[in-house]
Coordinates of N, CA and C in Angstrom, one line a residue:
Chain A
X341 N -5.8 -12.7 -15.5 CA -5.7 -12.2 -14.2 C -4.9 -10.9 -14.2
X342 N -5.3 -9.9 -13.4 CA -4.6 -8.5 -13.2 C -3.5 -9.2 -12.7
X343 N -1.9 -8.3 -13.3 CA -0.9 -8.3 -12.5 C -0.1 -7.3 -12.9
X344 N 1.3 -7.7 -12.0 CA 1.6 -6.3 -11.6 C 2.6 -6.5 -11.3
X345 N 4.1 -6.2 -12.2 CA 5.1 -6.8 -12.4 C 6.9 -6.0 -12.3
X346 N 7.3 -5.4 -11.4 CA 8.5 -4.4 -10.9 C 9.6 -5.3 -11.3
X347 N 10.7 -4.0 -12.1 CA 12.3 -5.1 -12.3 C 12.8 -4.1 -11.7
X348 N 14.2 -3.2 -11.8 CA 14.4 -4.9 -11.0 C 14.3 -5.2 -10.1
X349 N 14.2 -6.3 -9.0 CA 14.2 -6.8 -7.6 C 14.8 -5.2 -6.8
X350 N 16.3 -5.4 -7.2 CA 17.3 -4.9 -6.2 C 17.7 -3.9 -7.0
X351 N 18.0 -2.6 -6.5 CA 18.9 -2.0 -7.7 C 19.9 -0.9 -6.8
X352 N 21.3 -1.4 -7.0 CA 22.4 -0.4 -6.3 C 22.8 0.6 -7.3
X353 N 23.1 1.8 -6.6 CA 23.2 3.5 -7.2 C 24.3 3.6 -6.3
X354 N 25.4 4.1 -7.4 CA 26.3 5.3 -6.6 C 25.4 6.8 -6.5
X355 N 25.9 7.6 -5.6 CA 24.9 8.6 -5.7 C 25.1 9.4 -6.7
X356 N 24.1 10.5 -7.6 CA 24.4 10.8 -8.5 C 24.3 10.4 -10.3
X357 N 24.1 8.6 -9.9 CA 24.1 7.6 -10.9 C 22.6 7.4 -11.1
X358 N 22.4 8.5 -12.3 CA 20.9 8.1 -12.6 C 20.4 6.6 -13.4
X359 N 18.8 6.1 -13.0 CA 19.0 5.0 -13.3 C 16.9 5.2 -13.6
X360 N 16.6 4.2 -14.3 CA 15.0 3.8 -14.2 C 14.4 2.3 -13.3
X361 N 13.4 2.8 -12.8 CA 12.8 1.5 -12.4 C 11.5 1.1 -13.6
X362 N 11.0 0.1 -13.8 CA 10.4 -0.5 -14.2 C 8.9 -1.3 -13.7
X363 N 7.8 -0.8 -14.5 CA 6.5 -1.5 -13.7 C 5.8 -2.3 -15.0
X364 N 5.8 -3.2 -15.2 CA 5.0 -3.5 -16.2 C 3.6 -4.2 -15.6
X365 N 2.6 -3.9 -16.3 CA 0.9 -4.4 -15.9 C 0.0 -4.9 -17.3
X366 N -0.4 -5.8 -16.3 CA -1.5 -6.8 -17.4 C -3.0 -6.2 -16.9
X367 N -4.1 -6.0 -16.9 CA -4.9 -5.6 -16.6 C -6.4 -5.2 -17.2
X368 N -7.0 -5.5 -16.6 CA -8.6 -5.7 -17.5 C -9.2 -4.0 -18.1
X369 N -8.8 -3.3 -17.3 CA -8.7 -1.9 -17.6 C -8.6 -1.1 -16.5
X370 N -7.7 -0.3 -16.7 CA -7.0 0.6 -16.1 C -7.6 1.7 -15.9
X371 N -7.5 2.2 -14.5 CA -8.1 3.2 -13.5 C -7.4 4.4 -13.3
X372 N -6.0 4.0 -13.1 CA -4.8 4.6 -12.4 C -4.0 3.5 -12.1
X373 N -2.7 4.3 -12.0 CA -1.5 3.7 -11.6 C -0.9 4.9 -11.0
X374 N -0.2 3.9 -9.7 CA 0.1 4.8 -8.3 C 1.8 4.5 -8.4
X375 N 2.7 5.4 -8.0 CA 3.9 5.1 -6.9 C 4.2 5.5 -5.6
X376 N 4.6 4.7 -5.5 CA 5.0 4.6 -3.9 C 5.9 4.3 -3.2
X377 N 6.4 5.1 -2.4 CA 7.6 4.8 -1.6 C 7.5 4.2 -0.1
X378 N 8.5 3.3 0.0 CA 8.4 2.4 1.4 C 9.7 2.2 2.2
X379 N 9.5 2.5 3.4 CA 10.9 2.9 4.0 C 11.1 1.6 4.8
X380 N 11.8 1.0 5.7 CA 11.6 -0.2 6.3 C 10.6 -0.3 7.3
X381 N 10.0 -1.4 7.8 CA 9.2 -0.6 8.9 C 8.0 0.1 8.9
X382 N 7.8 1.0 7.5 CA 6.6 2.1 7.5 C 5.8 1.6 7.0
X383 N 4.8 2.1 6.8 CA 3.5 1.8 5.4 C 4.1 2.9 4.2
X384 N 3.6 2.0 3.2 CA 3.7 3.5 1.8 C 3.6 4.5 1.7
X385 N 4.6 5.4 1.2 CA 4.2 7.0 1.0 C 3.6 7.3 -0.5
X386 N 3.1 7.9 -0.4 CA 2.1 7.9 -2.1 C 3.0 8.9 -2.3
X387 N 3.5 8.9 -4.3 CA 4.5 9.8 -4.3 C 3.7 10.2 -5.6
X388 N 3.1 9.4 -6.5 CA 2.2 9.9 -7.9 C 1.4 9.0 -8.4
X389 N 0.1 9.8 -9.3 CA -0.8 9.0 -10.0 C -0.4 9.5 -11.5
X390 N -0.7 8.6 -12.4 CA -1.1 8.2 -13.7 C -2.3 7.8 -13.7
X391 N -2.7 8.7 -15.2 CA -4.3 8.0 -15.4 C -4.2 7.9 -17.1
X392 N -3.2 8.5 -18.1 CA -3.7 7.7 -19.0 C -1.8 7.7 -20.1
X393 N -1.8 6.9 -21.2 CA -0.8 7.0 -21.9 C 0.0 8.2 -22.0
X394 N 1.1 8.7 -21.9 CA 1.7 9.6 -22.3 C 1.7 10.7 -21.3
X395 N 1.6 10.1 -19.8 CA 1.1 11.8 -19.2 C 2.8 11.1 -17.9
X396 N 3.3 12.1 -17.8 CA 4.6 12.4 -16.9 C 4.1 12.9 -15.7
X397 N 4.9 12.6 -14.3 CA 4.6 13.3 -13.3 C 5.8 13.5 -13.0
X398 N 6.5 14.8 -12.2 CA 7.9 14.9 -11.3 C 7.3 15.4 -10.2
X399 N 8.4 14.9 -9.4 CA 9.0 15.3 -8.1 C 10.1 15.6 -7.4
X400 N 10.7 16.4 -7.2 CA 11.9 16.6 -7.1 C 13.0 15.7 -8.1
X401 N 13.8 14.8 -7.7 CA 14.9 14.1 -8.5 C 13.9 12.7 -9.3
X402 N 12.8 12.8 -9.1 CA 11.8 11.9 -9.6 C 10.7 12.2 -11.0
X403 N 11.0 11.2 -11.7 CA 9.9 11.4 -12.5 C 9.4 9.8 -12.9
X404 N 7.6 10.4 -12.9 CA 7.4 8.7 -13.5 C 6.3 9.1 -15.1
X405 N 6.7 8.0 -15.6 CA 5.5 8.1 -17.3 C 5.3 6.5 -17.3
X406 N 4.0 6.9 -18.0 CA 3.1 5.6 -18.1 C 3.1 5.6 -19.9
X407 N 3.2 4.5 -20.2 CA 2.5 3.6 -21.3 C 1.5 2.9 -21.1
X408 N 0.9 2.3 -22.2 CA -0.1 1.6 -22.2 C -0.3 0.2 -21.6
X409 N 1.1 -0.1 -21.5 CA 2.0 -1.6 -21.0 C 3.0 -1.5 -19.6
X410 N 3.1 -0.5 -19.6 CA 4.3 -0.1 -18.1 C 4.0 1.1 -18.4
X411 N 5.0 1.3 -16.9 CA 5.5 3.0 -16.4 C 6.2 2.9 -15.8
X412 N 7.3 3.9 -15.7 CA 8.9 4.2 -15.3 C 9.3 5.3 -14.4
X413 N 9.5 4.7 -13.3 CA 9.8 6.0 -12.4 C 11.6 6.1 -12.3
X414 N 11.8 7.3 -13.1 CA 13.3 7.7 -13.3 C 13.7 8.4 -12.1
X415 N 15.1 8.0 -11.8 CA 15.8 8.6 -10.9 C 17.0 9.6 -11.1
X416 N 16.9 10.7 -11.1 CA 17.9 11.7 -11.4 C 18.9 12.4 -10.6
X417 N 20.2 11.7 -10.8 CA 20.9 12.2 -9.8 C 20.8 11.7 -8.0
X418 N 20.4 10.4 -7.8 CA 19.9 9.9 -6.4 C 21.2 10.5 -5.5
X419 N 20.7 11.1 -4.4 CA 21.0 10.8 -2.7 C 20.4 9.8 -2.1
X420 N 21.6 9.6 -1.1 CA 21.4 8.3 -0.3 C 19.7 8.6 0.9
X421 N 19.4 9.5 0.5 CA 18.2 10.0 1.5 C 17.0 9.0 0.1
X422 N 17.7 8.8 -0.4 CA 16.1 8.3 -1.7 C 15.8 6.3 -1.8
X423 N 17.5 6.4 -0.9 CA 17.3 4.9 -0.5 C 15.8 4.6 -0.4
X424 N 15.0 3.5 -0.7 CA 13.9 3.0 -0.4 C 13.1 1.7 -1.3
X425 N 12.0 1.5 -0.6 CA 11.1 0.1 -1.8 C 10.5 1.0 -2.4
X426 N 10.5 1.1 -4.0 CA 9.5 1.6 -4.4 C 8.4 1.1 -5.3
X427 N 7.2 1.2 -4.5 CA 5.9 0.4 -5.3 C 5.2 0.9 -6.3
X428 N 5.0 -0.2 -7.5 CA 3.6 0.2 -8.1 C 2.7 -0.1 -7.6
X429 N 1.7 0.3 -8.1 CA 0.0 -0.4 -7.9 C -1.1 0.1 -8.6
X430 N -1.4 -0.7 -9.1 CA -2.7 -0.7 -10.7 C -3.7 -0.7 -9.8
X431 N -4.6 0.6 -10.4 CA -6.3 0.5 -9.7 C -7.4 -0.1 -10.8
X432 N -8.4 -0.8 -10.6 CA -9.1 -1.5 -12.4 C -10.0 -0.6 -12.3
X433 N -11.1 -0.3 -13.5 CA -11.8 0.4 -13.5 C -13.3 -0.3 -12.6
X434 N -14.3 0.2 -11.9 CA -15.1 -0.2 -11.0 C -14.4 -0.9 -9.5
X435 N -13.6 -0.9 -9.2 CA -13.2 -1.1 -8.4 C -12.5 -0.4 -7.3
X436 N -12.0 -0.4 -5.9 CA -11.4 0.6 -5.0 C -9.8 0.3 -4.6
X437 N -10.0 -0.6 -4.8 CA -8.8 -1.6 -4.5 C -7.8 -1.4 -5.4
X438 N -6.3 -1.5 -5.0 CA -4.8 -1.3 -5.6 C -4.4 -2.4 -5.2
X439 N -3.7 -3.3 -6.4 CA -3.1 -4.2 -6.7 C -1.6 -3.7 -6.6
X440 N -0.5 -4.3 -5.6 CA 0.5 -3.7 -5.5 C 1.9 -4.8 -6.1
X441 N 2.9 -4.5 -6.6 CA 4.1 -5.1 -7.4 C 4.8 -5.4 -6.3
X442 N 5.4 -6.3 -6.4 CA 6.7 -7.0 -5.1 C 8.0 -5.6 -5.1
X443 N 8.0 -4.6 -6.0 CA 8.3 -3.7 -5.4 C 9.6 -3.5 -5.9
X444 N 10.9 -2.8 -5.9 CA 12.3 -2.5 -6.0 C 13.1 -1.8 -5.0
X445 N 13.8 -2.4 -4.5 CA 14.5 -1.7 -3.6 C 15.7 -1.2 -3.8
X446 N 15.7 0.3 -3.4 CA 16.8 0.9 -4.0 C 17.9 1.4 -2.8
X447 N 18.8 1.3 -3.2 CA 20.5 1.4 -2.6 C 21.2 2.4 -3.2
X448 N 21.3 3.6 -2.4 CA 22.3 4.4 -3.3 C 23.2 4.6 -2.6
X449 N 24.4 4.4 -2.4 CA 25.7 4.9 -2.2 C 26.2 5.8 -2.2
X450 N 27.1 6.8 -1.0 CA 27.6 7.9 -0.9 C 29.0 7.9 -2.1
Chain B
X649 N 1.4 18.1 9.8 CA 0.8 17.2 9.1 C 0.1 16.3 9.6
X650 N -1.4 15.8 8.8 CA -2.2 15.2 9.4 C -1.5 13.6 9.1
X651 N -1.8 12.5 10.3 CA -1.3 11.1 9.6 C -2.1 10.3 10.3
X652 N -2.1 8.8 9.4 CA -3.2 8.0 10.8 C -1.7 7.0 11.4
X653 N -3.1 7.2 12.4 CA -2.6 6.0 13.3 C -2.5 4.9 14.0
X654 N -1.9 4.1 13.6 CA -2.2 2.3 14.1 C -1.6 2.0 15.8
X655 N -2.7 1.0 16.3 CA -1.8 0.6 17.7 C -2.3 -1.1 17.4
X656 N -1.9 -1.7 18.5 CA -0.1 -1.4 18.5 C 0.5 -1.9 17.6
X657 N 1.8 -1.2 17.4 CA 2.9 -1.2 16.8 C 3.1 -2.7 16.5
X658 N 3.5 -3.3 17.7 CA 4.0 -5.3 17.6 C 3.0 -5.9 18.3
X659 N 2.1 -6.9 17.7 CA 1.2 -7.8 18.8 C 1.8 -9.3 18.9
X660 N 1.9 -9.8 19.5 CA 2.1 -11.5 19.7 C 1.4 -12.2 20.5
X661 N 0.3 -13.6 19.5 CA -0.4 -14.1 20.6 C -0.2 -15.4 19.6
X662 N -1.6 -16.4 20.4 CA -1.4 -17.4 20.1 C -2.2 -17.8 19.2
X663 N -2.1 -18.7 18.5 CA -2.6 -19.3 17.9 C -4.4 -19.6 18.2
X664 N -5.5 -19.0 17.2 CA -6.4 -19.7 18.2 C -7.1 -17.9 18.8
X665 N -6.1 -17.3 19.3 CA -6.8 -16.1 19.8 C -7.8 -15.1 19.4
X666 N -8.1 -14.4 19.7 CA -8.5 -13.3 19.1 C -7.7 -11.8 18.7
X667 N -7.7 -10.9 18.4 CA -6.8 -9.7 17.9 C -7.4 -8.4 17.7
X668 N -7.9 -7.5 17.9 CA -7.9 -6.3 17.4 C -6.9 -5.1 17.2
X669 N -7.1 -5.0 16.0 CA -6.1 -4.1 15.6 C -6.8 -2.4 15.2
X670 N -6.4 -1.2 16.0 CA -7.0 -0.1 15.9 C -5.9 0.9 14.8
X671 N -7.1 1.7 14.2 CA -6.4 2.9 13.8 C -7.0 3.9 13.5
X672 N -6.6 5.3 13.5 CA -7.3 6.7 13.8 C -7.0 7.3 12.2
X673 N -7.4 7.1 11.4 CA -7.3 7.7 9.9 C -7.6 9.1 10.1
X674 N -7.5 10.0 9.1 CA -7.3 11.4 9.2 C -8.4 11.9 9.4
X675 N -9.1 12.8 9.9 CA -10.0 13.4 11.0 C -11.2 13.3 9.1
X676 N -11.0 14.1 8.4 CA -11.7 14.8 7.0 C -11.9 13.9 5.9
X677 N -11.4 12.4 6.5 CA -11.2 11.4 5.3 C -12.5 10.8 5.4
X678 N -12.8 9.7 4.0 CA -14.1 9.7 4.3 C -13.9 7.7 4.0
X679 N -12.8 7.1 3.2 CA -12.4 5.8 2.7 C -11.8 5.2 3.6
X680 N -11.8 4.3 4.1 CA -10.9 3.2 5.2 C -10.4 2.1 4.5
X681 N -9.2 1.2 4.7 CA -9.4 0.5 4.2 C -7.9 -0.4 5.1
X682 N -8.0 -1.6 4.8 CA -6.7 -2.5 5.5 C -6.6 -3.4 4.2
X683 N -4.5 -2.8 4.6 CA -4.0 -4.2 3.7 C -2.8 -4.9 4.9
X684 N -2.3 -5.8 4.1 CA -1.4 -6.6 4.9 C 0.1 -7.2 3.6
X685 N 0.8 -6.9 4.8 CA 2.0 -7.3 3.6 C 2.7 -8.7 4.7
X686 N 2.8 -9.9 3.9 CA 3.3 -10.8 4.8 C 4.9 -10.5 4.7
X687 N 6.0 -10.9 5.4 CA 6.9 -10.5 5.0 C 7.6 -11.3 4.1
X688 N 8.4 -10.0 2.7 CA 8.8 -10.5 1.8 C 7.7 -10.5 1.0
X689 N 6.6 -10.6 0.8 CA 5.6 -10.3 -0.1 C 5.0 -8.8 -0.3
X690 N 4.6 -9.4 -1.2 CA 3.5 -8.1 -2.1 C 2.6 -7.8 -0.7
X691 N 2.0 -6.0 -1.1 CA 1.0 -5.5 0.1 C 0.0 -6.0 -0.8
X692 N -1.3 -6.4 0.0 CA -2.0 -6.9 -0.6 C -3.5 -6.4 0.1
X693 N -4.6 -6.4 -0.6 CA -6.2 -5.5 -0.2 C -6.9 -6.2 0.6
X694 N -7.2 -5.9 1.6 CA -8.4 -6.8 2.6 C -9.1 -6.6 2.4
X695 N -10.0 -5.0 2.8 CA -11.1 -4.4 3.1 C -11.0 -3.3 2.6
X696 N -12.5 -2.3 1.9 CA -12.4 -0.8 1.9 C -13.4 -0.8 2.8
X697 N -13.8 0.6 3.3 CA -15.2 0.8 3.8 C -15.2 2.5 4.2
X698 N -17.0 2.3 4.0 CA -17.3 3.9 3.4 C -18.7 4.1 3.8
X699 N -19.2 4.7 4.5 CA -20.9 4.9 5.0 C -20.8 4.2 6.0
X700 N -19.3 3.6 6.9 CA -20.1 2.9 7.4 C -20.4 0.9 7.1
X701 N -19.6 0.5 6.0 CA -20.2 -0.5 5.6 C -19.2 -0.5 5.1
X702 N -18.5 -2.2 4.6 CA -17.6 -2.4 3.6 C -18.0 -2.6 2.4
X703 N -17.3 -2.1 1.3 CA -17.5 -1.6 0.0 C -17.0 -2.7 -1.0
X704 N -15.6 -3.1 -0.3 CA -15.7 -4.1 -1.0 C -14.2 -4.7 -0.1
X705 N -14.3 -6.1 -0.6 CA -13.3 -7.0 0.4 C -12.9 -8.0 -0.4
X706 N -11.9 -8.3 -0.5 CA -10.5 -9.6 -0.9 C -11.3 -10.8 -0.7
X707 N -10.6 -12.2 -1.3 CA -11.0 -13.4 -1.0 C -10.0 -13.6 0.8
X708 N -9.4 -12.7 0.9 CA -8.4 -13.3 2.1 C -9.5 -13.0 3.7
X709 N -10.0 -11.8 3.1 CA -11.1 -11.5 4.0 C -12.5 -12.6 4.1
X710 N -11.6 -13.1 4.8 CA -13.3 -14.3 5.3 C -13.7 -14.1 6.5
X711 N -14.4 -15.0 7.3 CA -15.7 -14.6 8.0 C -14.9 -14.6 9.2
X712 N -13.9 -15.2 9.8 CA -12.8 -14.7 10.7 C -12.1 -13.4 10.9
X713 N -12.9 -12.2 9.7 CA -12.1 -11.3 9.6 C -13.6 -10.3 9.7
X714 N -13.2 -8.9 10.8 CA -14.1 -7.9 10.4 C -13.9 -6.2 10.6
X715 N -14.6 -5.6 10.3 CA -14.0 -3.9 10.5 C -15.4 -3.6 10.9
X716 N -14.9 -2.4 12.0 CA -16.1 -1.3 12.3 C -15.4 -0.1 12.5
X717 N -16.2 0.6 12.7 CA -16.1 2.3 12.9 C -16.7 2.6 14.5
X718 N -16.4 1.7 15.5 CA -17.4 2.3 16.8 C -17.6 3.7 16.7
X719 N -16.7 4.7 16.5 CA -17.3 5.8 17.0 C -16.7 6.7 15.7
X720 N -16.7 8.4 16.1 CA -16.1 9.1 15.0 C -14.9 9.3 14.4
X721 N -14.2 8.3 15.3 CA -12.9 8.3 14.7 C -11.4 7.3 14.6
X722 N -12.3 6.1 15.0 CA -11.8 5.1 15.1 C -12.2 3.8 13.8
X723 N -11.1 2.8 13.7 CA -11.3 2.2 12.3 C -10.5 0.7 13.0
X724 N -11.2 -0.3 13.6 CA -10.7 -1.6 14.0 C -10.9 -2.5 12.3
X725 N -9.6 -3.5 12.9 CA -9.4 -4.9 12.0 C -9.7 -5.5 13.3
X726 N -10.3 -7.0 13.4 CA -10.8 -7.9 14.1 C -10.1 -9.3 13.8
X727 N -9.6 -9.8 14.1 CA -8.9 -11.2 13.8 C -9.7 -12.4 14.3
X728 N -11.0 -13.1 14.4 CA -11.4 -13.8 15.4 C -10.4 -15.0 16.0
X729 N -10.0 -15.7 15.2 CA -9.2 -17.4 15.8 C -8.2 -16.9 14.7
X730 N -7.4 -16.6 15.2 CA -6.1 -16.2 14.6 C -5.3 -17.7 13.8
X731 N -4.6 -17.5 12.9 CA -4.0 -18.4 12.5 C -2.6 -18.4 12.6
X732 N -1.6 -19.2 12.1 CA -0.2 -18.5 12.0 C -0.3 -17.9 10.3
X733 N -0.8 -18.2 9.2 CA -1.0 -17.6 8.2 C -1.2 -16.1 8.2
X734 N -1.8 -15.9 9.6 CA -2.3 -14.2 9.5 C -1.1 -13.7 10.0
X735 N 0.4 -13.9 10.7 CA 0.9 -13.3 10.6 C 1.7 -12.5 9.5
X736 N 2.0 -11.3 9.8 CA 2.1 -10.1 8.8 C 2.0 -8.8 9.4
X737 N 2.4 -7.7 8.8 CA 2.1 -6.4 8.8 C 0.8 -6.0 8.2
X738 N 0.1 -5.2 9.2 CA -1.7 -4.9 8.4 C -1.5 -3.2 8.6
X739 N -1.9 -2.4 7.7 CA -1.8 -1.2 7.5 C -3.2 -1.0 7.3
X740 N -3.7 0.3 7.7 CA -4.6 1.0 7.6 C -4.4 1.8 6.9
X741 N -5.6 2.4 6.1 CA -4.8 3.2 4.9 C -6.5 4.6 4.8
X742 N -6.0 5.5 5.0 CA -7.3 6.7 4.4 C -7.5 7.1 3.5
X743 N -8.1 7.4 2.7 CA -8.1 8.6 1.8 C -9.2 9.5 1.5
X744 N -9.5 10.7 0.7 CA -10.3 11.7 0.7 C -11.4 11.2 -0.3
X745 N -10.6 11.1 -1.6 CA -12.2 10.7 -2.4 C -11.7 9.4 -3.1
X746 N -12.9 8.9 -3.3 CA -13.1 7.3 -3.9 C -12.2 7.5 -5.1
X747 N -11.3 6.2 -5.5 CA -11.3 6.0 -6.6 C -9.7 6.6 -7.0
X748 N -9.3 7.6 -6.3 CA -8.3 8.5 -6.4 C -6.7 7.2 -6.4
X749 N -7.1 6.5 -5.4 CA -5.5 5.7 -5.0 C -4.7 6.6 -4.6
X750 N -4.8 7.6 -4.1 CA -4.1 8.6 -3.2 C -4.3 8.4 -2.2
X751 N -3.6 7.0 -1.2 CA -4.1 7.0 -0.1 C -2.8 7.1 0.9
X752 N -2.9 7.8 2.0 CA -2.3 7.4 3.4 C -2.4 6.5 4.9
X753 N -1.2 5.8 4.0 CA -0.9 4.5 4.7 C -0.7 5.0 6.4
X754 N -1.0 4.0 7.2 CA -0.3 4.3 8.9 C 1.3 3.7 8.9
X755 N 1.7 3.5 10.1 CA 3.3 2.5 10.2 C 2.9 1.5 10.4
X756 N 1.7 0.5 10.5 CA 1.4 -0.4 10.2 C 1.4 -1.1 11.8
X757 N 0.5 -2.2 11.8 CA 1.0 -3.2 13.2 C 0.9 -4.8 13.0
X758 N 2.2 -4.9 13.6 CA 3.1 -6.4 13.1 C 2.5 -7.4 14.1
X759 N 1.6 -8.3 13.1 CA 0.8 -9.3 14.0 C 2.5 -10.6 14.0
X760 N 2.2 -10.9 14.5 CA 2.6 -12.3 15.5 C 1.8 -13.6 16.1
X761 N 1.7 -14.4 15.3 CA 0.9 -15.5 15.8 C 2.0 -17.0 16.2
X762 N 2.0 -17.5 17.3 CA 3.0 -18.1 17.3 C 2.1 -19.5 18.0

């Protein structure tokens, strides 16, 4: 069965205190892999795609890389503005649909 | 910036009812699609739809559940006999080309079945 597996749950930041999130995926074959940000309340903000081993994306204090097995969206230096859930989600190949991870919610502290 | 739009925001009915849930995805987009996040859980895939027709749909999506496009720019979810199980947050989600997963999500509208 596709899944789709975020550590950790919770994760507290002083601000400034860089740290990584974690996506690990099981999957029949892989299409893309998305992140996403989720503020309380909102629907997801799409923040990047991955399409194969070895390829990096940034964004401002953000960067994510994919493996063959996971991908890691690093946080560099967080402000409390970066507080949020942030989602994976595996797309399969033939298919439309994103399978989404229970997600990590991050806390950064002034 | 262009965003879609879901109404309403909070619905609450009863058990048994009916529901429609509307939303206005981006004017140039051409994919539709509803998910639902119950709370505390994973967002999870209902429906896509594209030409007009759903493309493809979830096992959650059963015959109690439906989408249309009445006109150019509108994108309903249909609840027929509501359950308490369906309550949840259901987002509409747009995007430009198939396949991309670059999609924009609405703020979602918080069913209530009580």
């Amino acid at each position: 069965e596709d899944q789709v597996t975020q550590s950790p749950e919770a994760l507290r930041l002083q601000e400034g205190e860089s740290s990584s999130l974690n996506c690990s995926y099981t999957v029949s074959g892989l299409r893309g892999l998305f992140w996403y940000r989720q503020d309380p309340g909102k629907g997801p903000e799409f923040l990047f795609t991955l399409y194969s081993a070895g390829e990096e994306k940034e964004k401002e204090r953000l960067k994510a890389t994919l493996t063959k097995k996971e991908s890691f969206l690093h946080i560099t230096a967080p402000k409390p503005e970066d507080s949020a859930t942030y989602l994976c989600a595996v797309q399969i190949r033939n298919t439309d649909k994103l399978i989404f991870g229970t997600g990590t919610r991050l806390q950064v502290f002034p | 910036e262009p965003e879609v739009t879901q109404t309403p925001s909070h619905q609450v009915t009863q058990m048994g009812q009916e529901v429609i849930l509307r939303c206005v995805p981006i004017s140039n987009h051409l994919y539709f699609y509803w998910y639902r996040q119950i709370l505390g859980q994973k967002v999870e895939f209902l429906v896509s739809f594209y030409n007009n027709e759903i493309s493809e749909k979830s096992e959650i999506f059963d015959d109690q559940f439906s989408v249309e496009r009445p006109d150019g720019s509108n994108f309903t979810l249909k609840i027929r006999s509501t359950k308490l199980e369906d309550s949840a947050m259901y987002f509409c989600a747009s995007g430009g080309e198939l396949g991309t997963g670059e999609l924009f999500f609405g703020e979602g509208s918080r069913l209530t079945v009580l």
